[in-house]
mmCIF file of C-alpha atoms and ligand atoms in Angstrom:
data_model
loop_
_atom_site.group_PDB
_atom_site.id
_atom_site.type_symbol
_atom_site.label_atom_id
_atom_site.label_comp_id
_atom_site.label_asym_id
_atom_site.label_seq_id
_atom_site.Cartn_x
_atom_site.Cartn_y
_atom_site.Cartn_z
ATOM 1 C CA MET A 1 81.127 -40.999 49.836
ATOM 2 C CA ALA A 2 82.216 -41.109 53.604
ATOM 3 C CA ASN A 3 84.342 -37.741 52.955
ATOM 4 C CA SER A 4 81.998 -36.313 50.560
ATOM 5 C CA ILE A 5 81.017 -32.442 50.868
ATOM 6 C CA ASN A 6 77.307 -31.495 50.913
ATOM 7 C CA ARG A 7 75.417 -28.350 50.640
ATOM 8 C CA ARG A 8 74.373 -28.735 54.750
ATOM 9 C CA THR A 9 77.823 -29.904 55.658
ATOM 10 C CA TRP A 10 79.560 -27.047 53.962
ATOM 11 C CA ILE A 11 76.960 -24.849 55.634
ATOM 12 C CA LYS A 12 77.570 -25.900 59.228
ATOM 13 C CA SER A 13 81.253 -26.341 58.240
ATOM 14 C CA SER A 14 81.453 -22.001 57.322
ATOM 15 C CA ALA A 15 78.998 -21.608 60.456
ATOM 16 C CA LEU A 16 81.242 -23.356 62.413
ATOM 17 C CA MET A 17 84.594 -21.710 61.256
ATOM 18 C CA ALA A 18 82.859 -17.822 61.560
ATOM 19 C CA GLY A 19 80.759 -18.967 64.781
ATOM 20 C CA GLY A 20 83.839 -21.857 66.394
ATOM 21 C CA LEU A 21 84.252 -19.304 69.328
ATOM 22 C CA ALA A 22 80.703 -17.810 70.272
ATOM 23 C CA LEU A 23 79.813 -22.104 69.951
ATOM 24 C CA ALA A 24 79.103 -23.271 73.720
ATOM 25 C CA SER A 25 82.568 -24.699 73.690
ATOM 26 C CA GLY A 26 80.918 -28.836 75.478
ATOM 27 C CA THR A 27 79.481 -28.136 71.283
ATOM 28 C CA VAL A 28 82.105 -27.706 69.334
ATOM 29 C CA ASP A 29 84.226 -30.420 71.506
ATOM 30 C CA LYS A 30 80.778 -33.021 71.092
ATOM 31 C CA LEU A 31 81.160 -32.658 67.225
ATOM 32 C CA ALA A 32 84.821 -32.810 67.215
ATOM 33 C CA ALA A 33 84.808 -35.839 69.231
ATOM 34 C CA MET A 34 82.276 -37.546 66.903
ATOM 35 C CA PRO A 35 82.328 -41.053 65.697
ATOM 36 C CA VAL A 36 82.270 -39.886 61.905
ATOM 37 C CA ALA A 37 79.834 -43.055 61.932
ATOM 38 C CA LYS A 38 77.604 -40.840 63.688
ATOM 39 C CA THR A 39 78.482 -37.368 62.187
ATOM 40 C CA GLN A 40 76.636 -38.593 58.762
ATOM 41 C CA ARG A 41 73.952 -39.368 59.724
ATOM 42 C CA LEU A 42 73.453 -36.005 59.211
ATOM 43 C CA ILE A 43 73.638 -36.403 55.200
ATOM 44 C CA THR A 44 72.362 -39.848 54.960
ATOM 45 C CA ASN A 45 69.561 -37.794 52.772
ATOM 46 C CA PHE A 46 71.793 -35.906 50.219
ATOM 47 C CA GLU A 47 74.846 -38.974 49.457
ATOM 48 C CA ALA A 48 72.345 -40.237 46.030
ATOM 49 C CA GLU A 49 71.628 -36.903 45.990
ATOM 50 C CA GLN A 50 75.846 -36.157 45.944
ATOM 51 C CA GLU A 51 77.112 -39.206 43.524
ATOM 52 C CA ILE A 52 75.141 -37.339 41.237
ATOM 53 C CA MET A 53 76.261 -33.749 41.844
ATOM 54 C CA GLN A 54 79.690 -35.057 41.294
ATOM 55 C CA SER A 55 78.537 -36.400 37.721
ATOM 56 C CA ALA A 56 76.828 -33.764 37.024
ATOM 57 C CA PRO A 57 77.973 -32.174 33.191
ATOM 58 C CA PRO A 58 79.839 -29.350 34.116
ATOM 59 C CA VAL A 59 76.759 -26.324 32.670
ATOM 60 C CA LEU A 60 73.456 -27.773 33.923
ATOM 61 C CA LYS A 61 70.662 -26.554 31.273
ATOM 62 C CA ALA A 62 68.601 -26.461 34.381
ATOM 63 C CA ARG A 63 69.834 -26.709 38.119
ATOM 64 C CA LEU A 64 66.262 -27.573 39.201
ATOM 65 C CA PHE A 65 68.232 -28.976 42.843
ATOM 66 C CA PHE A 66 67.934 -26.911 45.893
ATOM 67 C CA ASN A 67 64.633 -24.185 45.361
ATOM 68 C CA GLU A 68 67.132 -21.910 44.888
ATOM 69 C CA ASN A 69 65.040 -18.649 43.370
ATOM 70 C CA PRO A 70 67.427 -17.441 39.734
ATOM 71 C CA PHE A 71 65.682 -14.613 39.016
ATOM 72 C CA GLY A 72 67.312 -12.870 41.978
ATOM 73 C CA PRO A 73 68.884 -11.264 43.825
ATOM 74 C CA SER A 74 66.960 -7.708 42.712
ATOM 75 C CA PRO A 75 69.453 -4.627 41.459
ATOM 76 C CA ALA A 76 69.178 -3.517 43.413
ATOM 77 C CA ALA A 77 70.415 -6.212 46.338
ATOM 78 C CA LYS A 78 73.352 -5.780 43.959
ATOM 79 C CA LYS A 79 73.919 -2.580 43.844
ATOM 80 C CA ALA A 80 74.411 -1.913 47.751
ATOM 81 C CA ILE A 81 76.824 -5.650 47.483
ATOM 82 C CA THR A 82 79.259 -3.039 45.443
ATOM 83 C CA ASP A 83 78.518 0.199 47.040
ATOM 84 C CA SER A 84 78.973 -1.683 50.677
ATOM 85 C CA LEU A 85 82.661 -2.961 49.090
ATOM 86 C CA ASP A 86 84.681 0.549 50.184
ATOM 87 C CA LEU A 87 83.271 0.124 54.317
ATOM 88 C CA SER A 88 83.904 -3.895 53.604
ATOM 89 C CA TYR A 89 86.454 -3.245 56.611
ATOM 90 C CA GLN A 90 84.154 -1.977 58.685
ATOM 91 C CA TYR A 91 82.605 -4.111 61.372
ATOM 92 C CA ILE A 92 78.756 -3.960 60.381
ATOM 93 C CA PHE A 93 77.826 -3.367 63.522
ATOM 94 C CA ALA A 94 75.133 -0.836 63.639
ATOM 95 C CA GLN A 95 74.293 -2.341 60.095
ATOM 96 C CA THR A 96 72.769 -5.126 61.318
ATOM 97 C CA GLY A 97 70.386 -3.936 63.690
ATOM 98 C CA GLN A 98 69.551 -1.346 61.489
ATOM 99 C CA LEU A 99 68.151 -4.503 59.204
ATOM 100 C CA ALA A 100 66.669 -6.505 62.760
ATOM 101 C CA GLY A 101 64.789 -2.704 63.094
ATOM 102 C CA LYS A 102 63.776 -3.127 59.442
ATOM 103 C CA ILE A 103 62.387 -6.592 60.290
ATOM 104 C CA ALA A 104 61.600 -6.100 63.552
ATOM 105 C CA ALA A 105 59.247 -2.294 62.700
ATOM 106 C CA TYR A 106 57.674 -3.901 59.783
ATOM 107 C CA GLU A 107 56.110 -6.659 61.561
ATOM 108 C CA GLY A 108 55.518 -5.372 64.579
ATOM 109 C CA LEU A 109 57.658 -6.064 67.219
ATOM 110 C CA LYS A 110 61.002 -5.471 68.872
ATOM 111 C CA GLN A 111 63.540 -5.760 67.906
ATOM 112 C CA SER A 112 64.436 -7.372 70.793
ATOM 113 C CA ASN A 113 62.207 -11.017 69.407
ATOM 114 C CA ILE A 114 64.383 -10.742 66.713
ATOM 115 C CA MET A 115 67.442 -12.687 65.941
ATOM 116 C CA LEU A 116 69.957 -12.626 62.760
ATOM 117 C CA SER A 117 72.177 -15.473 61.103
ATOM 118 C CA SER A 118 74.148 -16.509 57.954
ATOM 119 C CA GLY A 119 70.816 -18.176 56.496
ATOM 120 C CA SER A 120 67.813 -19.569 58.735
ATOM 121 C CA SER A 121 69.485 -22.270 59.110
ATOM 122 C CA PRO A 122 72.476 -22.010 61.970
ATOM 123 C CA LEU A 123 69.149 -21.014 64.299
ATOM 124 C CA LEU A 124 67.116 -24.826 62.977
ATOM 125 C CA GLU A 125 70.429 -26.236 64.773
ATOM 126 C CA ALA A 126 70.694 -23.612 67.419
ATOM 127 C CA ALA A 127 67.143 -24.688 68.418
ATOM 128 C CA ALA A 128 67.578 -28.644 67.629
ATOM 129 C CA MET A 129 70.589 -28.562 69.934
ATOM 130 C CA HIS A 130 68.759 -26.325 72.899
ATOM 131 C CA TYR A 131 65.610 -28.481 73.303
ATOM 132 C CA CYS A 132 66.575 -31.193 72.926
ATOM 133 C CA LYS A 133 69.398 -31.441 75.411
ATOM 134 C CA GLY A 134 69.432 -34.332 77.805
ATOM 135 C CA GLY A 135 67.865 -37.016 75.671
ATOM 136 C CA LYS A 136 64.045 -35.296 75.145
ATOM 137 C CA SER A 137 62.689 -34.998 71.590
ATOM 138 C CA VAL A 138 61.228 -34.182 68.429
ATOM 139 C CA ILE A 139 58.323 -34.378 66.787
ATOM 140 C CA THR A 140 57.587 -34.094 63.276
ATOM 141 C CA GLY A 141 55.956 -34.857 60.060
ATOM 142 C CA GLU A 142 57.298 -37.999 58.364
ATOM 143 C CA THR A 143 58.228 -36.477 55.441
ATOM 144 C CA THR A 144 59.224 -32.801 56.018
ATOM 145 C CA TYR A 145 62.729 -30.987 55.685
ATOM 146 C CA ASP A 146 65.214 -32.669 57.867
ATOM 147 C CA ASP A 147 67.500 -30.791 58.973
ATOM 148 C CA LEU A 148 66.221 -29.569 62.761
ATOM 149 C CA PRO A 149 64.882 -33.037 63.386
ATOM 150 C CA SER A 150 68.410 -34.492 62.891
ATOM 151 C CA HIS A 151 70.142 -31.645 64.454
ATOM 152 C CA ALA A 152 68.555 -32.734 67.661
ATOM 153 C CA VAL A 153 68.867 -36.611 67.319
ATOM 154 C CA LEU A 154 73.007 -36.186 66.792
ATOM 155 C CA HIS A 155 72.517 -34.178 69.919
ATOM 156 C CA GLY A 156 71.324 -37.134 71.753
ATOM 157 C CA ALA A 157 67.030 -36.399 71.173
ATOM 158 C CA LYS A 158 64.246 -38.823 70.322
ATOM 159 C CA LEU A 159 62.686 -38.811 67.323
ATOM 160 C CA VAL A 160 58.335 -38.789 66.869
ATOM 161 C CA LYS A 161 57.874 -38.611 63.445
ATOM 162 C CA VAL A 162 54.271 -38.284 62.473
ATOM 163 C CA PRO A 163 51.915 -39.565 57.968
ATOM 164 C CA LEU A 164 51.059 -37.124 56.777
ATOM 165 C CA THR A 165 47.175 -36.479 56.510
ATOM 166 C CA LYS A 166 46.199 -38.821 52.386
ATOM 167 C CA ASP A 167 46.826 -34.684 50.791
ATOM 168 C CA TYR A 168 50.961 -34.730 51.516
ATOM 169 C CA LYS A 169 49.864 -31.504 55.001
ATOM 170 C CA LEU A 170 51.087 -32.058 58.298
ATOM 171 C CA ASP A 171 47.902 -33.927 61.033
ATOM 172 C CA LEU A 172 48.692 -31.070 62.884
ATOM 173 C CA ASP A 173 46.623 -33.437 65.392
ATOM 174 C CA ALA A 174 47.796 -36.424 65.232
ATOM 175 C CA ILE A 175 51.502 -34.116 66.088
ATOM 176 C CA GLU A 176 48.912 -32.873 68.748
ATOM 177 C CA ALA A 177 48.495 -36.508 69.678
ATOM 178 C CA LYS A 178 52.195 -37.491 70.821
ATOM 179 C CA VAL A 179 53.808 -34.609 72.794
ATOM 180 C CA ASP A 180 53.659 -35.569 76.054
ATOM 181 C CA ASP A 181 56.345 -34.384 79.078
ATOM 182 C CA ASN A 182 59.806 -35.101 77.229
ATOM 183 C CA THR A 183 58.505 -33.508 74.199
ATOM 184 C CA GLY A 184 61.401 -31.189 73.470
ATOM 185 C CA ILE A 185 60.501 -29.213 70.325
ATOM 186 C CA ILE A 186 58.147 -29.773 67.994
ATOM 187 C CA TYR A 187 59.187 -28.661 64.296
ATOM 188 C CA ILE A 188 55.719 -27.783 61.321
ATOM 189 C CA CYS A 189 57.972 -26.671 57.919
ATOM 190 C CA ASN A 190 55.350 -25.239 55.836
ATOM 191 C CA PRO A 191 55.090 -24.491 53.633
ATOM 192 C CA ASN A 192 56.469 -28.194 53.517
ATOM 193 C CA ASN A 193 59.694 -29.667 52.068
ATOM 194 C CA PRO A 194 59.335 -31.332 49.986
ATOM 195 C CA THR A 195 55.534 -32.356 49.517
ATOM 196 C CA ALA A 196 54.738 -27.714 48.751
ATOM 197 C CA THR A 197 50.666 -28.029 51.242
ATOM 198 C CA VAL A 198 50.363 -25.715 53.995
ATOM 199 C CA VAL A 199 48.096 -26.486 56.466
ATOM 200 C CA ASP A 200 45.153 -24.317 57.866
ATOM 201 C CA ALA A 201 46.437 -20.902 59.198
ATOM 202 C CA GLU A 202 43.660 -20.505 61.145
ATOM 203 C CA LYS A 203 44.115 -23.754 62.227
ATOM 204 C CA LEU A 204 47.723 -23.739 63.402
ATOM 205 C CA LYS A 205 47.149 -20.786 65.252
ATOM 206 C CA ALA A 206 44.931 -22.858 67.368
ATOM 207 C CA PHE A 207 47.137 -25.438 67.926
ATOM 208 C CA CYS A 208 50.190 -23.203 68.560
ATOM 209 C CA GLU A 209 48.062 -21.370 70.909
ATOM 210 C CA ARG A 210 47.515 -24.863 72.604
ATOM 211 C CA VAL A 211 50.516 -26.787 72.288
ATOM 212 C CA SER A 212 53.147 -23.348 73.147
ATOM 213 C CA LYS A 213 51.790 -23.643 76.972
ATOM 214 C CA LYS A 214 53.513 -27.243 77.474
ATOM 215 C CA THR A 215 56.353 -27.680 74.755
ATOM 216 C CA MET A 216 58.545 -25.117 72.615
ATOM 217 C CA VAL A 217 56.973 -25.053 68.744
ATOM 218 C CA PHE A 218 59.208 -24.371 65.130
ATOM 219 C CA ILE A 219 57.500 -23.169 62.745
ATOM 220 C CA ASP A 220 59.270 -22.574 59.657
ATOM 221 C CA GLU A 221 58.825 -20.447 57.134
ATOM 222 C CA ALA A 222 61.226 -20.367 54.704
ATOM 223 C CA TYR A 223 58.755 -20.949 51.526
ATOM 224 C CA ILE A 224 55.500 -18.362 53.057
ATOM 225 C CA ASP A 225 56.567 -15.908 50.106
ATOM 226 C CA TYR A 226 55.422 -17.952 47.856
ATOM 227 C CA LEU A 227 51.771 -18.110 49.561
ATOM 228 C CA ASP A 228 49.082 -14.986 47.522
ATOM 229 C CA ASP A 229 48.942 -13.719 51.213
ATOM 230 C CA PRO A 230 51.759 -14.598 53.575
ATOM 231 C CA LYS A 231 49.851 -12.010 55.938
ATOM 232 C CA SER A 232 47.545 -14.740 56.818
ATOM 233 C CA THR A 233 49.565 -17.433 56.945
ATOM 234 C CA THR A 234 52.443 -16.285 58.881
ATOM 235 C CA LEU A 235 52.275 -17.287 62.752
ATOM 236 C CA ILE A 236 54.127 -14.337 63.276
ATOM 237 C CA GLY A 237 51.013 -12.683 65.073
ATOM 238 C CA ASN A 238 51.645 -16.074 67.328
ATOM 239 C CA VAL A 239 54.622 -14.509 69.003
ATOM 240 C CA LYS A 240 53.129 -10.938 68.757
ATOM 241 C CA ALA A 241 50.933 -12.559 71.225
ATOM 242 C CA GLY A 242 52.854 -13.414 73.916
ATOM 243 C CA GLN A 243 53.210 -17.490 72.765
ATOM 244 C CA ASN A 244 55.877 -20.041 73.065
ATOM 245 C CA ILE A 245 57.108 -20.610 70.053
ATOM 246 C CA ILE A 246 59.665 -19.230 66.365
ATOM 247 C CA VAL A 247 58.888 -19.026 63.377
ATOM 248 C CA SER A 248 61.926 -18.933 60.717
ATOM 249 C CA ARG A 249 62.492 -16.996 58.247
ATOM 250 C CA THR A 250 64.931 -16.805 55.207
ATOM 251 C CA PHE A 251 65.822 -14.332 52.928
ATOM 252 C CA SER A 252 67.850 -17.320 50.526
ATOM 253 C CA LYS A 253 63.980 -18.381 49.266
ATOM 254 C CA LEU A 254 62.450 -15.224 46.750
ATOM 255 C CA TYR A 255 65.173 -13.211 48.167
ATOM 256 C CA GLY A 256 66.912 -15.658 46.082
ATOM 257 C CA PHE A 257 69.995 -15.050 48.587
ATOM 258 C CA ALA A 258 70.677 -18.424 48.935
ATOM 259 C CA GLY A 259 74.618 -17.932 48.121
ATOM 260 C CA LEU A 260 74.617 -14.250 50.720
ATOM 261 C CA ARG A 261 72.889 -16.730 53.825
ATOM 262 C CA CYS A 262 70.939 -13.813 55.714
ATOM 263 C CA GLY A 263 67.818 -15.241 57.906
ATOM 264 C CA TYR A 264 66.486 -14.469 60.528
ATOM 265 C CA ILE A 265 64.177 -15.904 63.827
ATOM 266 C CA VAL A 266 60.759 -14.459 65.280
ATOM 267 C CA ALA A 267 60.049 -14.974 68.781
ATOM 268 C CA GLN A 268 59.800 -13.471 71.935
ATOM 269 C CA PRO A 269 63.142 -12.162 73.714
ATOM 270 C CA ALA A 270 64.079 -15.007 76.332
ATOM 271 C CA THR A 271 64.127 -17.298 73.076
ATOM 272 C CA ILE A 272 66.922 -15.343 71.516
ATOM 273 C CA GLY A 273 68.948 -14.941 74.382
ATOM 274 C CA ALA A 274 68.315 -18.942 75.326
ATOM 275 C CA LEU A 275 69.901 -19.868 71.594
ATOM 276 C CA SER A 276 72.394 -16.824 71.671
ATOM 277 C CA ILE A 277 75.060 -19.609 72.843
ATOM 278 C CA TYR A 278 74.851 -21.705 69.820
ATOM 279 C CA GLY A 279 76.185 -18.974 67.428
ATOM 280 C CA SER A 280 77.803 -15.439 67.400
ATOM 281 C CA GLY A 281 73.917 -15.187 65.280
ATOM 282 C CA SER A 282 74.805 -11.755 62.742
ATOM 283 C CA GLY A 283 78.006 -11.753 63.501
ATOM 284 C CA ASN A 284 78.319 -14.063 61.212
ATOM 285 C CA LEU A 285 77.219 -11.710 57.953
ATOM 286 C CA SER A 286 79.369 -9.462 55.512
ATOM 287 C CA SER A 287 78.289 -6.812 54.832
ATOM 288 C CA ALA A 288 78.231 -7.019 51.652
ATOM 289 C CA THR A 289 75.307 -9.673 53.285
ATOM 290 C CA VAL A 290 73.347 -6.858 55.081
ATOM 291 C CA ALA A 291 73.968 -3.988 51.953
ATOM 292 C CA ALA A 292 71.878 -6.488 49.866
ATOM 293 C CA ALA A 293 69.234 -7.679 53.496
ATOM 294 C CA LEU A 294 68.278 -4.102 53.990
ATOM 295 C CA ALA A 295 68.135 -3.345 50.550
ATOM 296 C CA ALA A 296 66.171 -5.755 49.479
ATOM 297 C CA TYR A 297 63.927 -6.420 52.546
ATOM 298 C CA GLN A 298 60.499 -5.658 51.304
ATOM 299 C CA GLU A 299 61.024 -4.517 47.879
ATOM 300 C CA THR A 300 57.373 -5.171 46.881
ATOM 301 C CA ASP A 301 57.724 -4.712 42.983
ATOM 302 C CA PHE A 302 60.738 -7.362 42.294
ATOM 303 C CA LEU A 303 59.527 -10.024 45.077
ATOM 304 C CA LYS A 304 56.022 -9.342 43.369
ATOM 305 C CA ASP A 305 57.640 -9.857 39.732
ATOM 306 C CA ALA A 306 60.040 -13.247 41.603
ATOM 307 C CA ARG A 307 56.372 -14.836 41.807
ATOM 308 C CA ALA A 308 55.065 -13.441 39.053
ATOM 309 C CA LYS A 309 57.902 -15.798 37.147
ATOM 310 C CA THR A 310 58.268 -18.820 39.160
ATOM 311 C CA ILE A 311 54.330 -19.140 38.744
ATOM 312 C CA ALA A 312 54.414 -18.412 35.203
ATOM 313 C CA SER A 313 57.830 -21.610 35.005
ATOM 314 C CA ARG A 314 54.985 -23.927 37.936
ATOM 315 C CA ASP A 315 52.288 -23.255 35.585
ATOM 316 C CA PHE A 316 54.882 -24.503 31.920
ATOM 317 C CA LEU A 317 55.573 -27.563 34.266
ATOM 318 C CA TYR A 318 52.117 -28.941 36.056
ATOM 319 C CA ALA A 319 51.540 -28.854 32.274
ATOM 320 C CA THR A 320 53.996 -30.903 31.005
ATOM 321 C CA LEU A 321 53.374 -33.477 33.822
ATOM 322 C CA LYS A 322 49.709 -33.794 32.585
ATOM 323 C CA LYS A 323 50.617 -33.861 29.093
ATOM 324 C CA GLU A 324 52.683 -37.201 30.080
ATOM 325 C CA GLY A 325 50.197 -38.625 32.179
ATOM 326 C CA TYR A 326 51.671 -38.441 35.693
ATOM 327 C CA ASP A 327 50.671 -36.603 39.055
ATOM 328 C CA TYR A 328 51.708 -33.909 40.610
ATOM 329 C CA ILE A 329 50.979 -32.571 44.690
ATOM 330 C CA PRO A 330 49.436 -28.670 43.869
ATOM 331 C CA SER A 331 52.507 -26.505 44.873
ATOM 332 C CA SER A 332 52.239 -23.742 47.162
ATOM 333 C CA ALA A 333 56.061 -23.098 47.028
ATOM 334 C CA ASN A 334 59.200 -22.768 44.482
ATOM 335 C CA PHE A 335 59.056 -26.510 44.286
ATOM 336 C CA VAL A 336 57.019 -29.106 42.701
ATOM 337 C CA MET A 337 57.270 -33.474 44.397
ATOM 338 C CA PHE A 338 55.388 -35.892 41.603
ATOM 339 C CA PRO A 339 55.338 -39.428 41.751
ATOM 340 C CA LEU A 340 57.433 -41.840 39.688
ATOM 341 C CA LYS A 341 56.833 -44.876 37.251
ATOM 342 C CA MET A 342 60.706 -45.429 37.053
ATOM 343 C CA ASP A 343 63.306 -46.364 39.881
ATOM 344 C CA GLY A 344 63.830 -42.594 41.889
ATOM 345 C CA ALA A 345 68.341 -43.068 41.573
ATOM 346 C CA LYS A 346 67.665 -43.806 38.309
ATOM 347 C CA PHE A 347 65.597 -41.172 36.767
ATOM 348 C CA VAL A 348 67.927 -38.516 38.615
ATOM 349 C CA GLY A 349 70.843 -39.668 37.306
ATOM 350 C CA GLU A 350 68.763 -40.500 33.429
ATOM 351 C CA MET A 351 68.033 -36.882 34.134
ATOM 352 C CA MET A 352 71.606 -35.460 34.763
ATOM 353 C CA LYS A 353 72.298 -36.889 32.188
ATOM 354 C CA ARG A 354 70.817 -34.869 30.176
ATOM 355 C CA GLY A 355 72.120 -31.681 32.020
ATOM 356 C CA VAL A 356 68.893 -31.663 33.877
ATOM 357 C CA GLY A 357 69.437 -31.246 38.659
ATOM 358 C CA VAL A 358 66.019 -32.582 40.087
ATOM 359 C CA ARG A 359 65.933 -34.771 43.941
ATOM 360 C CA ASN A 360 64.265 -38.142 44.621
ATOM 361 C CA TRP A 361 62.512 -38.957 48.028
ATOM 362 C CA LYS A 362 60.855 -41.828 49.136
ATOM 363 C CA MET A 363 57.972 -41.470 50.294
ATOM 364 C CA ASN A 364 55.131 -43.696 51.305
ATOM 365 C CA GLY A 365 57.189 -46.959 49.396
ATOM 366 C CA THR A 366 56.817 -44.865 46.174
ATOM 367 C CA ASP A 367 59.097 -43.318 44.564
ATOM 368 C CA TRP A 368 58.863 -39.267 43.996
ATOM 369 C CA CYS A 369 60.420 -36.636 41.930
ATOM 370 C CA ARG A 370 61.107 -32.709 43.846
ATOM 371 C CA VAL A 371 61.409 -30.373 40.903
ATOM 372 C CA SER A 372 62.611 -26.395 42.221
ATOM 373 C CA ILE A 373 60.557 -24.111 39.850
ATOM 374 C CA GLY A 374 63.752 -22.478 37.522
ATOM 375 C CA ARG A 375 63.909 -19.995 34.742
ATOM 376 C CA MET A 376 61.553 -20.469 31.701
ATOM 377 C CA ASP A 377 64.334 -21.918 29.764
ATOM 378 C CA GLU A 378 64.728 -24.643 32.314
ATOM 379 C CA MET A 379 61.750 -26.151 32.859
ATOM 380 C CA GLU A 380 61.012 -26.433 29.156
ATOM 381 C CA ALA A 381 64.746 -28.609 29.382
ATOM 382 C CA PHE A 382 62.656 -30.435 31.290
ATOM 383 C CA ALA A 383 60.563 -30.861 30.140
ATOM 384 C CA ASP A 384 62.692 -32.359 26.502
ATOM 385 C CA ALA A 385 64.454 -34.651 29.527
ATOM 386 C CA PHE A 386 60.677 -35.735 31.170
ATOM 387 C CA LYS A 387 59.612 -36.730 27.394
ATOM 388 C CA GLN A 388 62.743 -39.085 26.427
ATOM 389 C CA LEU A 389 62.478 -40.562 30.055
ATOM 390 C CA SER A 390 58.029 -40.700 30.419
HETATM 391 C C1 PLP B 1 62.332 -25.769 55.223
HETATM 392 C C2 PLP B 1 63.213 -24.959 54.255
HETATM 393 N N1 PLP B 1 63.563 -24.050 56.032
HETATM 394 C C3 PLP B 1 65.062 -24.199 56.126
HETATM 395 C C4 PLP B 1 66.136 -24.385 54.696
HETATM 396 C C5 PLP B 1 67.641 -22.913 54.984
HETATM 397 O O1 PLP B 1 67.798 -22.587 54.685
HETATM 398 P P1 PLP B 1 68.515 -20.971 54.847
HETATM 399 O O2 PLP B 1 69.255 -21.882 56.016
HETATM 400 O O3 PLP B 1 69.109 -20.881 53.557
HETATM 401 O O4 PLP B 1 68.355 -19.687 55.153
HETATM 402 C C6 PLP B 1 65.864 -24.333 53.777
HETATM 403 C C7 PLP B 1 66.726 -24.494 53.070
HETATM 404 O O5 PLP B 1 66.330 -25.488 51.981
HETATM 405 C C8 PLP B 1 64.289 -25.062 53.458
HETATM 406 O O6 PLP B 1 63.526 -25.708 52.655
#
């Protein structure tokens, strides 16, 4: 496993290669000089999955590992990619500005509040590096998406993990109670990956208003487009109010752009300036991706349709789990967590033998499975395989 490449290390190495010249030179040196054992800490959670991926049948019946959206990208995005090819020998400064401008106009912000990148991952990682410099701490939930926290640790941060509430939500009161003079950043994933829960929007807004006076708060809204009313849940309004927070968004989920790579953060211009030294930001984006994003951004009919299909597949999964006598955490995203009745790694391996890729987690001492929501034929393949094991 020592030299295995997983999705995250691939993204990381691509970002490093593409943005290498613009990265703070100390960062590159630090990563290059890092002992293998230390860099491996980043991928620990993915090792079991990686082993399974390597033994995966060449054609999966259901690819339910990575919370991708198999209903995207939209036809308009695909056409824009094809149409962009003739001019793809040109740099795309104007188009990236146009995309940032389009997002800013939709949100009622200025272009200087937006920073684009090849997916949101490089921006999560830049924030980890910047705000945890000098041994500062990162506070987050246990269990949550670990990209930002694990990068902070890699760069010398102290990790403070706060247990989830009984209903598997991030515990904002307990997180706030942990803030001290050494806190560098708080990471809130909302909806949270892997539990797919959301915190109360008004409570989170009030939390940010108070806590952002003491430390940086990072709100990861990768899955917010799956909510009934993202506008009432987003924390972008708190950015508009001038608060010291960062909101990240990605085209990788409901827009179906995971392979195209496009994401962004919304923050105060000074924050954007501070983070811009960690990579070349929109300079990592390709003309095809930017053309597709310009065509797809807020493309209401497509997004509505993809979301409706996701919800239909999710309802089918709920019914399957119920029928087999399993509980699950009600989901506000395109994945569902449920507690297993067998060893997690064994379960994932058995599902994989049947052509169905899912992930396992240890949470509160219990083995859990996270199933991404796919097309209906994929959920049927999940159900067929699951019935043989449950
Ligand atoms: C919560 C969360 N944030 C960020 C990302 C990174 O997405 P991307 O780099 O594709 O924008 C993911 C990917 O799965 C995620 O689950």
